[in-house]
Amino acid sequence: MPPRPRLLPLSAALASLFATLLALPAQGQTLNELYESARGFDATYQGARAQYDANVARAAQAKAGILPAVGLTAGATRNNLDIDTLTGPGRGTSTPRDFTTQNVGINATQPIYRPANWATYEQGKRQAEIAEAVLTAAEQDLIVRVSQAYFDVLASQDSLTLVRAQKVAVAEQLASAKRNFEVGTSTITDTREAQARYDLVIAQEIAAENDLQVKKIILDQLVGRPGSVPVPLSQPVVLPTAMPANIEAWVAQAEEAHPSIRQARLGLDVAGLEIRKAEAGHKPTLDANLGYNITRNPHGTSTSTVGTRIDAASVGVVFNMPLFAGFATENRIKETLALEDQSRSVLEGTRRSVAQATRAAYLGLVSGAGQVKALEAAEASSQSALDANRLGYQVGVRINIDVLNSQSQLFQTKRDLAQARYNVLLGNLKLRQANGTLTVEDMNAINATLAKNGGTPSQPALGERPQTSPSTVPVTPPSIPVVPPVPVPPFNPPAPTMPSTPVPPVILNPPVR
């Protein structure tokens, strides 16, 4: 039997594809750089910032209730009178009288004792803190959305790269099966199996190309810059670790730091102050008034023809004591007490939800890290299995489908491993978002896993917060030798001839039971 042609190693096929796909623009954008672009472009985040400014301004309005109110008044009135004499001398006569009244004044009122206004002022300060908590949650959401879009693009690029590498490997296997069939060392089945697998990989390549384009559109729309080029992970990939390695420590941090818990806690304070406002309906109020008014009648008044000017300065205190308001105050107090119970329930529910989400995120991160280690071992095992099946195919103890299945298993493992690494990086950010401690500085640890001038950066733990963030990083592809394409001879096999059906045997004198 003639020896089978020796197949090129899989690493050579991968090198050819990676060399082609890594010929990208020389400049890439880091995660921090794209996040800064998204801060100035993303409509959702911009809307959250505008809402924050509006809420802060609305909260500041509550301070007006404890500050003095000053007003300036001015006016002029023209009076036309007809004075009829009803009794006495001149009875029955009518005398016209026209005069002008001019006035200007300034008046100020300073609340001295208004418990409802002071409760409203305290509510305003809590509302400003609630607005800050809402904006913090929006910033954390933007970090996760940008990171998700960033790594989605990288994952799609890896998937397309691996599919194309698999296409090269399957094409090589198809060419080998054709050659072996022509020399008579294999059947047509091997060729058709390789052709079917090659057609399937072509379909997968089309789907991967489309998925990559969609992921790039999503990232570009999010950051507001066309043609974004995310910097890939450095090689070899060393993932950062999350510290502390204790699930309860992460839950404890959420109690004080999570924006939703702070918002619910402040909402409970606002509800308590609303009770004080309702109870103030039974309490008196005390205001101080100060005014200065000038009134001029240059042509007299209705009772005098002498022009006058009156300068009046006033200072005083106004006391008001509510006595009965139709039980409105009592019912308002009952309403606010019920609303306080509702706010307390909301706070407790938020605590439980945050604790559950934090535990789920932590367990997901631990599981993801374990999957990365398992897939790394599976990748090595799949490579060994493929090499063994290739060798077995060359010596005739394995068939073509065994090699094709090993190739598919290896490439699927590589795709799963790349996705698992991205999931771990995202899981670190989502864990901090779940317990409310996520900040922009946390992305620096993720940036440390990206390629920097083709080198391998140091890997800080995610519990540490570096103070610097890299800007545009030049992406230098590694030097990989290009493997020439495998020559594929024309495939014109003769039509197979099917053997004729044998004549069934004739049994003579069958035994009688």
Short mmCIF file of C-alpha atoms in Angstrom, two decimals:
data_model
loop_
_atom_site.label_atom_id
_atom_site.label_comp_id
_atom_site.label_asym_id
_atom_site.label_seq_id
_atom_site.Cartn_x
_atom_site.Cartn_y
_atom_site.Cartn_z
CA MET A 1 0.00 0.00 0.00
CA PRO A 2 1.48 3.38 -0.93
CA PRO A 3 2.12 5.65 2.04
CA ARG A 4 -0.46 8.32 2.68
CA PRO A 5 0.64 11.94 2.10
CA ARG A 6 1.81 13.61 5.28
CA LEU A 7 -0.58 16.34 6.45
CA LEU A 8 0.55 19.78 7.52
CA PRO A 9 0.34 20.31 11.28
CA LEU A 10 -2.68 22.19 12.61
CA SER A 11 -0.48 24.90 14.08
CA ALA A 12 0.64 25.83 10.57
CA ALA A 13 -2.96 26.27 9.44
CA LEU A 14 -3.73 28.39 12.47
CA ALA A 15 -0.63 30.48 11.88
CA SER A 16 -1.71 31.21 8.32
CA LEU A 17 -5.14 32.40 9.41
CA PHE A 18 -3.92 34.44 12.34
CA ALA A 19 -1.30 36.14 10.19
CA THR A 20 -4.02 37.24 7.79
CA LEU A 21 -6.50 38.40 10.42
CA LEU A 22 -3.93 40.20 12.51
CA ALA A 23 -3.07 42.47 9.60
CA LEU A 24 -5.36 45.12 11.14
CA PRO A 25 -4.85 48.87 11.48
CA ALA A 26 -1.78 49.71 13.51
CA GLN A 27 -3.74 51.51 16.23
CA GLY A 28 -6.31 50.04 18.58
CA GLN A 29 -8.45 51.47 21.34
CA THR A 30 -8.29 50.27 24.92
CA LEU A 31 -11.33 49.67 27.08
CA ASN A 32 -10.77 52.88 29.03
CA GLU A 33 -10.47 54.96 25.89
CA LEU A 34 -13.69 53.63 24.43
CA TYR A 35 -15.43 54.15 27.77
CA GLU A 36 -14.46 57.82 27.77
CA SER A 37 -15.85 58.13 24.27
CA ALA A 38 -19.11 56.51 25.40
CA ARG A 39 -19.45 58.93 28.33
CA GLY A 40 -19.71 61.81 25.92
CA PHE A 41 -21.91 60.07 23.36
CA ASP A 42 -24.18 57.41 24.85
CA ALA A 43 -27.75 58.71 24.92
CA THR A 44 -28.76 56.66 27.96
CA TYR A 45 -25.91 57.99 30.07
CA GLN A 46 -26.40 61.56 28.84
CA GLY A 47 -30.06 61.31 29.80
CA ALA A 48 -29.08 60.07 33.26
CA ARG A 49 -26.73 63.03 33.73
CA ALA A 50 -29.44 65.48 32.66
CA GLN A 51 -31.88 63.85 35.08
CA TYR A 52 -29.27 64.14 37.83
CA ASP A 53 -28.86 67.88 37.21
CA ALA A 54 -32.63 68.31 37.24
CA ASN A 55 -33.00 66.37 40.50
CA VAL A 56 -30.26 68.39 42.19
CA ALA A 57 -31.91 71.65 41.13
CA ARG A 58 -35.28 70.39 42.34
CA ALA A 59 -33.80 69.41 45.69
CA ALA A 60 -32.26 72.87 46.08
CA GLN A 61 -35.71 74.43 45.75
CA ALA A 62 -36.63 73.06 49.18
CA LYS A 63 -34.20 75.49 50.82
CA ALA A 64 -36.41 78.40 49.82
CA GLY A 65 -38.85 77.54 52.62
CA ILE A 66 -36.39 78.57 55.36
CA LEU A 67 -34.93 81.64 53.66
CA PRO A 68 -36.47 85.15 53.63
CA ALA A 69 -38.80 86.16 50.84
CA VAL A 70 -38.35 89.74 49.62
CA GLY A 71 -40.63 91.52 47.18
CA LEU A 72 -40.71 94.92 45.54
CA THR A 73 -44.05 96.48 44.64
CA ALA A 74 -44.90 99.60 42.65
CA GLY A 75 -48.09 100.97 41.18
CA ALA A 76 -50.07 104.01 40.03
CA THR A 77 -53.85 104.40 40.14
CA ARG A 78 -56.01 107.05 38.48
CA ASN A 79 -59.32 107.67 40.27
CA ASN A 80 -62.38 109.47 38.77
CA LEU A 81 -65.11 110.19 41.36
CA ASP A 82 -68.54 111.80 41.25
CA ILE A 83 -69.50 113.02 44.71
CA ASP A 84 -73.28 113.48 45.16
CA THR A 85 -74.49 115.61 48.07
CA LEU A 86 -77.48 113.98 49.69
CA THR A 87 -78.12 116.20 52.74
CA GLY A 88 -77.20 119.62 53.98
CA PRO A 89 -76.24 122.63 51.91
CA GLY A 90 -75.92 121.82 48.22
CA ARG A 91 -78.25 118.92 48.50
CA GLY A 92 -78.83 117.26 45.14
CA THR A 93 -75.64 118.54 43.55
CA SER A 94 -72.84 116.41 42.03
CA THR A 95 -69.14 117.34 42.23
CA PRO A 96 -66.51 115.57 40.07
CA ARG A 97 -63.21 114.66 41.74
CA ASP A 98 -60.11 113.27 39.94
CA PHE A 99 -56.85 112.28 41.63
CA THR A 100 -53.86 109.94 41.23
CA THR A 101 -52.39 107.54 43.80
CA GLN A 102 -48.77 106.35 43.44
CA ASN A 103 -47.12 103.74 45.67
CA VAL A 104 -43.82 101.85 45.88
CA GLY A 105 -42.60 99.54 48.60
CA ILE A 106 -40.31 96.70 49.59
CA ASN A 107 -41.40 93.96 51.99
CA ALA A 108 -39.62 90.94 53.46
CA THR A 109 -40.87 87.90 55.35
CA GLN A 110 -38.56 85.64 57.36
CA PRO A 111 -39.95 82.32 58.66
CA ILE A 112 -39.05 81.96 62.32
CA TYR A 113 -40.85 78.77 63.22
CA ARG A 114 -42.21 76.61 60.40
CA PRO A 115 -41.56 72.89 61.13
CA ALA A 116 -43.02 71.78 57.79
CA ASN A 117 -40.56 73.98 55.88
CA TRP A 118 -37.60 72.58 57.83
CA ALA A 119 -38.73 69.01 57.11
CA THR A 120 -39.00 69.90 53.41
CA TYR A 121 -35.47 71.33 53.52
CA GLU A 122 -34.12 68.07 55.00
CA GLN A 123 -35.99 66.13 52.34
CA GLY A 124 -34.28 68.21 49.67
CA LYS A 125 -30.86 67.20 50.93
CA ARG A 126 -31.87 63.53 50.87
CA GLN A 127 -33.23 63.93 47.34
CA ALA A 128 -29.87 65.31 46.17
CA GLU A 129 -28.14 62.24 47.62
CA ILE A 130 -30.69 59.97 45.89
CA ALA A 131 -29.92 61.69 42.58
CA GLU A 132 -26.22 61.02 43.14
CA ALA A 133 -26.92 57.33 43.81
CA VAL A 134 -28.97 57.06 40.62
CA LEU A 135 -26.16 58.64 38.59
CA THR A 136 -23.64 56.24 40.15
CA ALA A 137 -25.78 53.31 39.05
CA ALA A 138 -25.93 54.76 35.53
CA GLU A 139 -22.13 55.07 35.42
CA GLN A 140 -21.70 51.47 36.54
CA ASP A 141 -24.19 50.33 33.93
CA LEU A 142 -22.25 52.20 31.22
CA ILE A 143 -18.99 50.53 32.28
CA VAL A 144 -20.55 47.09 31.97
CA ARG A 145 -22.27 47.86 28.67
CA VAL A 146 -19.08 49.17 27.08
CA SER A 147 -17.08 46.21 28.40
CA GLN A 148 -19.71 43.76 27.14
CA ALA A 149 -19.67 45.30 23.65
CA TYR A 150 -15.85 45.44 23.70
CA PHE A 151 -15.38 41.76 24.50
CA ASP A 152 -18.25 40.73 22.23
CA VAL A 153 -16.25 42.13 19.31
CA LEU A 154 -13.10 40.32 20.45
CA ALA A 155 -15.03 37.07 20.90
CA SER A 156 -16.53 37.39 17.41
CA GLN A 157 -13.09 38.05 15.96
CA ASP A 158 -11.72 34.94 17.68
CA SER A 159 -14.67 32.88 16.45
CA LEU A 160 -14.17 34.03 12.86
CA THR A 161 -10.43 33.37 13.10
CA LEU A 162 -10.98 29.84 14.36
CA VAL A 163 -13.67 29.09 11.78
CA ARG A 164 -11.34 30.18 9.00
CA ALA A 165 -8.51 28.13 10.47
CA GLN A 166 -10.87 25.16 10.63
CA LYS A 167 -11.78 25.77 6.99
CA VAL A 168 -8.10 25.55 6.04
CA ALA A 169 -7.69 22.34 8.02
CA VAL A 170 -10.83 20.76 6.56
CA ALA A 171 -9.77 21.81 3.04
CA GLU A 172 -6.44 20.10 3.65
CA GLN A 173 -8.25 16.98 4.83
CA LEU A 174 -10.54 17.11 1.80
CA ALA A 175 -7.58 17.35 -0.57
CA SER A 176 -5.92 14.43 1.16
CA ALA A 177 -9.09 12.32 0.89
CA LYS A 178 -9.34 13.09 -2.83
CA ARG A 179 -5.74 12.11 -3.45
CA ASN A 180 -6.12 8.93 -1.46
CA PHE A 181 -9.26 8.03 -3.39
CA GLU A 182 -7.50 8.58 -6.69
CA VAL A 183 -4.65 6.25 -5.72
CA GLY A 184 -7.11 3.73 -4.33
CA THR A 185 -6.17 3.88 -0.64
CA SER A 186 -9.55 5.19 0.55
CA THR A 187 -13.21 5.07 -0.39
CA ILE A 188 -15.46 7.75 -1.84
CA THR A 189 -17.09 7.97 1.58
CA ASP A 190 -14.03 9.74 3.04
CA THR A 191 -14.16 12.34 0.29
CA ARG A 192 -17.86 12.98 0.68
CA GLU A 193 -17.58 13.24 4.46
CA ALA A 194 -14.78 15.81 4.11
CA GLN A 195 -16.77 17.71 1.47
CA ALA A 196 -19.83 17.82 3.72
CA ARG A 197 -17.74 19.06 6.64
CA TYR A 198 -16.11 21.69 4.39
CA ASP A 199 -19.52 22.98 3.23
CA LEU A 200 -20.66 23.17 6.84
CA VAL A 201 -17.61 25.22 7.83
CA ILE A 202 -18.29 27.60 4.92
CA ALA A 203 -21.78 28.22 6.35
CA GLN A 204 -20.29 28.77 9.79
CA GLU A 205 -17.81 31.25 8.34
CA ILE A 206 -20.61 33.29 6.75
CA ALA A 207 -22.50 33.36 10.07
CA ALA A 208 -19.34 34.35 11.97
CA GLU A 209 -18.61 37.20 9.55
CA ASN A 210 -22.14 38.53 9.94
CA ASP A 211 -21.98 38.25 13.72
CA LEU A 212 -18.70 40.19 13.80
CA GLN A 213 -20.15 43.00 11.70
CA VAL A 214 -23.18 43.25 13.98
CA LYS A 215 -21.01 43.32 17.11
CA LYS A 216 -18.85 46.08 15.60
CA ILE A 217 -21.93 48.15 14.77
CA ILE A 218 -23.14 47.83 18.36
CA LEU A 219 -19.77 48.93 19.74
CA ASP A 220 -19.46 51.85 17.31
CA GLN A 221 -22.95 53.06 18.14
CA LEU A 222 -22.25 52.85 21.85
CA VAL A 223 -18.95 54.76 21.81
CA GLY A 224 -19.82 57.15 18.99
CA ARG A 225 -16.81 56.48 16.78
CA PRO A 226 -16.87 54.43 13.57
CA GLY A 227 -14.33 51.74 12.92
CA SER A 228 -13.45 51.00 16.53
CA VAL A 229 -10.62 48.48 16.89
CA PRO A 230 -10.54 46.88 20.35
CA VAL A 231 -7.09 45.90 21.57
CA PRO A 232 -6.95 42.09 21.98
CA LEU A 233 -5.77 40.24 25.04
CA SER A 234 -2.04 39.82 25.51
CA GLN A 235 -0.46 36.43 24.93
CA PRO A 236 -0.17 34.32 26.96
CA VAL A 237 -3.45 35.24 28.64
CA VAL A 238 -3.18 35.68 32.41
CA LEU A 239 -6.51 36.59 33.97
CA PRO A 240 -6.71 38.85 37.04
CA THR A 241 -8.15 37.49 40.26
CA ALA A 242 -10.98 38.96 42.32
CA MET A 243 -10.15 39.93 45.89
CA PRO A 244 -11.31 39.25 48.57
CA ALA A 245 -11.96 35.58 47.87
CA ASN A 246 -14.92 35.46 50.25
CA ILE A 247 -18.53 35.70 49.13
CA GLU A 248 -19.77 37.17 52.41
CA ALA A 249 -17.19 39.96 52.23
CA TRP A 250 -18.63 41.04 48.88
CA VAL A 251 -22.16 40.94 50.31
CA ALA A 252 -21.07 43.04 53.29
CA GLN A 253 -19.61 45.68 50.98
CA ALA A 254 -22.93 45.93 49.16
CA GLU A 255 -24.74 46.98 52.36
CA GLU A 256 -22.89 50.27 52.49
CA ALA A 257 -21.84 50.89 48.90
CA HIS A 258 -24.61 49.71 46.59
CA PRO A 259 -26.45 52.65 44.96
CA SER A 260 -29.82 50.91 45.08
CA ILE A 261 -29.52 50.24 48.83
CA ARG A 262 -28.42 53.82 49.48
CA GLN A 263 -31.32 55.05 47.38
CA ALA A 264 -33.82 52.90 49.29
CA ARG A 265 -32.34 53.94 52.64
CA LEU A 266 -32.58 57.60 51.71
CA GLY A 267 -36.13 56.99 50.51
CA LEU A 268 -36.98 55.71 53.99
CA ASP A 269 -35.51 58.90 55.49
CA VAL A 270 -37.62 60.99 53.12
CA ALA A 271 -40.74 59.07 54.20
CA GLY A 272 -39.92 59.75 57.87
CA LEU A 273 -39.55 63.46 57.15
CA GLU A 274 -42.89 63.38 55.35
CA ILE A 275 -44.45 62.26 58.64
CA ARG A 276 -42.91 65.29 60.35
CA LYS A 277 -44.42 67.52 57.68
CA ALA A 278 -47.84 65.98 58.23
CA GLU A 279 -47.57 66.38 62.02
CA ALA A 280 -46.65 70.03 61.52
CA GLY A 281 -50.25 70.61 60.47
CA HIS A 282 -51.12 70.72 64.19
CA LYS A 283 -48.31 73.14 65.09
CA PRO A 284 -48.27 76.96 64.95
CA THR A 285 -46.16 79.06 62.62
CA LEU A 286 -44.28 82.27 63.35
CA ASP A 287 -43.01 84.75 60.75
CA ALA A 288 -41.22 88.08 60.95
CA ASN A 289 -42.28 90.85 58.55
CA LEU A 290 -40.34 93.95 57.57
CA GLY A 291 -41.50 96.56 55.07
CA TYR A 292 -41.03 100.08 53.78
CA ASN A 293 -43.74 101.66 51.59
CA ILE A 294 -44.21 105.11 50.05
CA THR A 295 -47.62 106.41 48.94
CA ARG A 296 -48.04 109.70 47.00
CA ASN A 297 -51.25 111.56 46.18
CA PRO A 298 -50.02 114.60 44.22
CA HIS A 299 -53.57 115.92 43.64
CA GLY A 300 -55.11 114.98 46.95
CA THR A 301 -57.51 112.20 47.76
CA SER A 302 -61.24 111.67 47.72
CA THR A 303 -61.54 113.63 50.94
CA SER A 304 -58.81 116.19 50.52
CA THR A 305 -57.50 118.45 47.76
CA VAL A 306 -54.05 118.73 49.32
CA GLY A 307 -51.21 116.71 47.76
CA THR A 308 -49.64 114.24 50.23
CA ARG A 309 -46.79 111.75 50.53
CA ILE A 310 -46.77 109.00 53.14
CA ASP A 311 -43.54 107.14 54.09
CA ALA A 312 -44.40 104.04 56.13
CA ALA A 313 -41.88 101.65 57.71
CA SER A 314 -43.22 98.52 59.38
CA VAL A 315 -41.81 95.63 61.39
CA GLY A 316 -43.78 92.90 63.07
CA VAL A 317 -44.32 89.28 63.90
CA VAL A 318 -47.18 87.13 62.59
CA PHE A 319 -48.41 84.15 64.61
CA ASN A 320 -50.76 81.54 63.16
CA MET A 321 -52.26 78.62 65.08
CA PRO A 322 -54.34 76.02 63.18
CA LEU A 323 -57.31 74.81 65.21
CA PHE A 324 -59.38 72.54 62.98
CA ALA A 325 -58.94 71.44 59.34
CA GLY A 326 -61.73 68.91 58.94
CA PHE A 327 -59.57 65.92 60.08
CA ALA A 328 -57.30 66.45 57.04
CA THR A 329 -54.16 66.56 59.19
CA GLU A 330 -55.01 63.35 61.08
CA ASN A 331 -55.65 61.43 57.89
CA ARG A 332 -52.50 62.85 56.30
CA ILE A 333 -50.47 61.50 59.23
CA LYS A 334 -52.01 58.04 58.76
CA GLU A 335 -51.13 58.14 55.07
CA THR A 336 -47.49 59.05 55.70
CA LEU A 337 -47.13 56.32 58.34
CA ALA A 338 -48.31 53.73 55.81
CA LEU A 339 -45.93 55.12 53.18
CA GLU A 340 -43.07 54.85 55.65
CA ASP A 341 -43.87 51.15 56.13
CA GLN A 342 -43.84 50.77 52.36
CA SER A 343 -40.41 52.43 52.10
CA ARG A 344 -39.09 50.16 54.83
CA SER A 345 -40.31 47.11 52.90
CA VAL A 346 -38.71 48.45 49.72
CA LEU A 347 -35.39 48.82 51.58
CA GLU A 348 -35.53 45.27 52.87
CA GLY A 349 -36.45 43.90 49.45
CA THR A 350 -33.58 45.82 47.86
CA ARG A 351 -31.12 44.41 50.38
CA ARG A 352 -32.25 40.88 49.65
CA SER A 353 -32.09 41.38 45.88
CA VAL A 354 -28.62 42.90 46.03
CA ALA A 355 -27.33 40.12 48.29
CA GLN A 356 -28.76 37.48 45.96
CA ALA A 357 -27.31 39.16 42.85
CA THR A 358 -23.92 39.53 44.53
CA ARG A 359 -23.79 35.87 45.54
CA ALA A 360 -24.88 34.80 42.05
CA ALA A 361 -22.24 37.00 40.41
CA TYR A 362 -19.52 35.70 42.72
CA LEU A 363 -20.43 32.06 42.13
CA GLY A 364 -20.60 32.73 38.39
CA LEU A 365 -17.12 34.24 38.48
CA VAL A 366 -15.71 31.29 40.42
CA SER A 367 -17.40 28.88 38.03
CA GLY A 368 -16.07 30.81 35.03
CA ALA A 369 -12.51 30.69 36.36
CA GLY A 370 -12.86 26.96 36.86
CA GLN A 371 -14.17 26.56 33.32
CA VAL A 372 -11.15 28.41 31.95
CA LYS A 373 -8.79 25.97 33.67
CA ALA A 374 -10.83 22.99 32.53
CA LEU A 375 -10.99 24.23 28.94
CA GLU A 376 -7.25 24.88 28.90
CA ALA A 377 -6.74 21.25 29.84
CA ALA A 378 -9.37 20.20 27.29
CA GLU A 379 -7.60 22.21 24.60
CA ALA A 380 -4.35 20.37 25.23
CA SER A 381 -6.18 17.04 25.28
CA SER A 382 -8.07 17.83 22.07
CA GLN A 383 -4.83 18.80 20.35
CA SER A 384 -3.25 15.51 21.42
CA ALA A 385 -6.32 13.60 20.25
CA LEU A 386 -6.18 15.32 16.86
CA ASP A 387 -2.49 14.58 16.46
CA ALA A 388 -3.13 10.94 17.33
CA ASN A 389 -6.02 10.67 14.87
CA ARG A 390 -3.95 12.31 12.14
CA LEU A 391 -1.14 9.83 12.70
CA GLY A 392 -3.60 6.98 12.81
CA TYR A 393 -5.13 8.16 9.55
CA GLN A 394 -1.70 8.20 7.92
CA VAL A 395 -0.93 4.64 8.96
CA GLY A 396 -4.43 3.40 8.17
CA VAL A 397 -5.88 2.67 11.63
CA ARG A 398 -8.19 5.71 11.64
CA ILE A 399 -10.65 6.90 9.03
CA ASN A 400 -11.25 10.36 7.71
CA ILE A 401 -14.31 11.06 9.87
CA ASP A 402 -12.22 10.49 13.00
CA VAL A 403 -9.84 13.28 11.95
CA LEU A 404 -12.70 15.61 11.04
CA ASN A 405 -14.43 15.04 14.37
CA SER A 406 -11.17 15.68 16.24
CA GLN A 407 -10.69 18.91 14.32
CA SER A 408 -14.22 20.06 15.15
CA GLN A 409 -13.73 19.22 18.80
CA LEU A 410 -10.46 21.14 18.97
CA PHE A 411 -11.82 24.27 17.32
CA GLN A 412 -14.98 24.20 19.43
CA THR A 413 -12.83 23.91 22.54
CA LYS A 414 -10.72 26.86 21.43
CA ARG A 415 -13.86 28.98 20.87
CA ASP A 416 -15.26 27.99 24.24
CA LEU A 417 -11.97 28.80 25.94
CA ALA A 418 -11.74 32.27 24.37
CA GLN A 419 -15.36 33.01 25.34
CA ALA A 420 -14.76 31.72 28.87
CA ARG A 421 -11.81 34.09 29.32
CA TYR A 422 -13.88 37.06 28.22
CA ASN A 423 -16.67 35.94 30.54
CA VAL A 424 -14.25 35.92 33.47
CA LEU A 425 -13.11 39.46 32.69
CA LEU A 426 -16.71 40.62 32.41
CA GLY A 427 -17.63 38.62 35.50
CA ASN A 428 -15.17 40.64 37.56
CA LEU A 429 -16.86 43.87 36.51
CA LYS A 430 -20.36 42.45 36.94
CA LEU A 431 -19.48 41.25 40.44
CA ARG A 432 -18.46 44.76 41.44
CA GLN A 433 -21.59 46.13 39.80
CA ALA A 434 -23.69 43.59 41.71
CA ASN A 435 -22.33 44.74 45.07
CA GLY A 436 -22.18 48.41 44.04
CA THR A 437 -18.43 49.02 44.25
CA LEU A 438 -17.69 49.25 40.51
CA THR A 439 -15.72 52.35 39.48
CA VAL A 440 -13.81 53.49 36.42
CA GLU A 441 -10.55 52.52 38.14
CA ASP A 442 -11.63 48.88 38.12
CA MET A 443 -11.30 48.87 34.35
CA ASN A 444 -7.57 49.48 34.74
CA ALA A 445 -7.15 45.90 35.95
CA ILE A 446 -8.99 44.74 32.84
CA ASN A 447 -6.84 46.99 30.66
CA ALA A 448 -3.78 45.31 32.17
CA THR A 449 -4.79 42.09 30.38
CA LEU A 450 -4.72 43.79 26.97
CA ALA A 451 -1.77 43.71 24.59
CA LYS A 452 0.74 46.53 25.02
CA ASN A 453 3.24 46.89 22.19
CA GLY A 454 3.11 43.16 21.71
CA GLY A 455 4.32 42.51 25.28
CA THR A 456 2.75 40.81 28.24
CA PRO A 457 1.72 43.21 31.03
CA SER A 458 1.80 42.53 34.70
CA GLN A 459 -1.47 41.30 36.13
CA PRO A 460 -2.77 43.10 39.23
CA ALA A 461 -5.56 41.64 41.26
CA LEU A 462 -8.93 43.22 40.80
CA GLY A 463 -8.98 44.18 44.44
CA GLU A 464 -6.19 46.65 43.64
CA ARG A 465 -7.00 49.87 41.80
CA PRO A 466 -4.24 51.23 39.55
CA GLN A 467 -4.29 54.99 39.17
CA THR A 468 -3.31 55.27 35.54
CA SER A 469 -5.18 54.16 32.45
CA PRO A 470 -3.53 53.68 29.09
CA SER A 471 -4.66 55.59 26.05
CA THR A 472 -4.33 54.51 22.46
CA VAL A 473 -2.16 51.41 22.27
CA PRO A 474 -0.42 50.33 19.07
CA VAL A 475 -1.24 46.72 18.26
CA THR A 476 1.78 44.82 16.92
CA PRO A 477 0.82 41.40 15.52
CA PRO A 478 3.19 38.56 16.35
CA SER A 479 5.45 37.23 13.66
CA ILE A 480 3.88 34.03 12.34
CA PRO A 481 5.19 32.22 9.25
CA VAL A 482 2.68 32.02 6.43
CA VAL A 483 1.95 28.51 5.19
CA PRO A 484 1.41 28.29 1.39
CA PRO A 485 -2.03 27.04 0.35
CA VAL A 486 -2.44 23.32 -0.15
CA PRO A 487 -2.67 22.44 -3.88
CA VAL A 488 -5.98 20.78 -4.63
CA PRO A 489 -5.98 18.64 -7.82
CA PRO A 490 -9.19 18.46 -9.86
CA PHE A 491 -11.58 15.91 -8.52
CA ASN A 492 -13.10 13.72 -11.22
CA PRO A 493 -13.62 10.29 -9.71
CA PRO A 494 -15.26 7.58 -11.80
CA ALA A 495 -18.82 6.73 -10.95
CA PRO A 496 -18.95 3.89 -8.45
CA THR A 497 -20.30 0.58 -9.71
CA MET A 498 -22.76 -1.15 -7.48
CA PRO A 499 -22.51 -4.96 -7.25
CA SER A 500 -25.51 -6.95 -8.44
CA THR A 501 -27.77 -8.49 -5.88
CA PRO A 502 -26.77 -12.12 -5.26
CA VAL A 503 -29.30 -14.90 -5.94
CA PRO A 504 -30.77 -16.19 -2.70
CA PRO A 505 -29.76 -19.75 -1.94
CA VAL A 506 -32.26 -22.56 -2.51
CA ILE A 507 -32.76 -24.83 0.47
CA LEU A 508 -33.59 -28.36 -0.49
CA ASN A 509 -35.45 -30.71 1.77
CA PRO A 510 -35.85 -28.39 4.74
CA PRO A 511 -35.88 -30.22 8.01
CA VAL A 512 -39.27 -31.12 9.41
CA ARG A 513 -39.80 -30.15 13.03
#
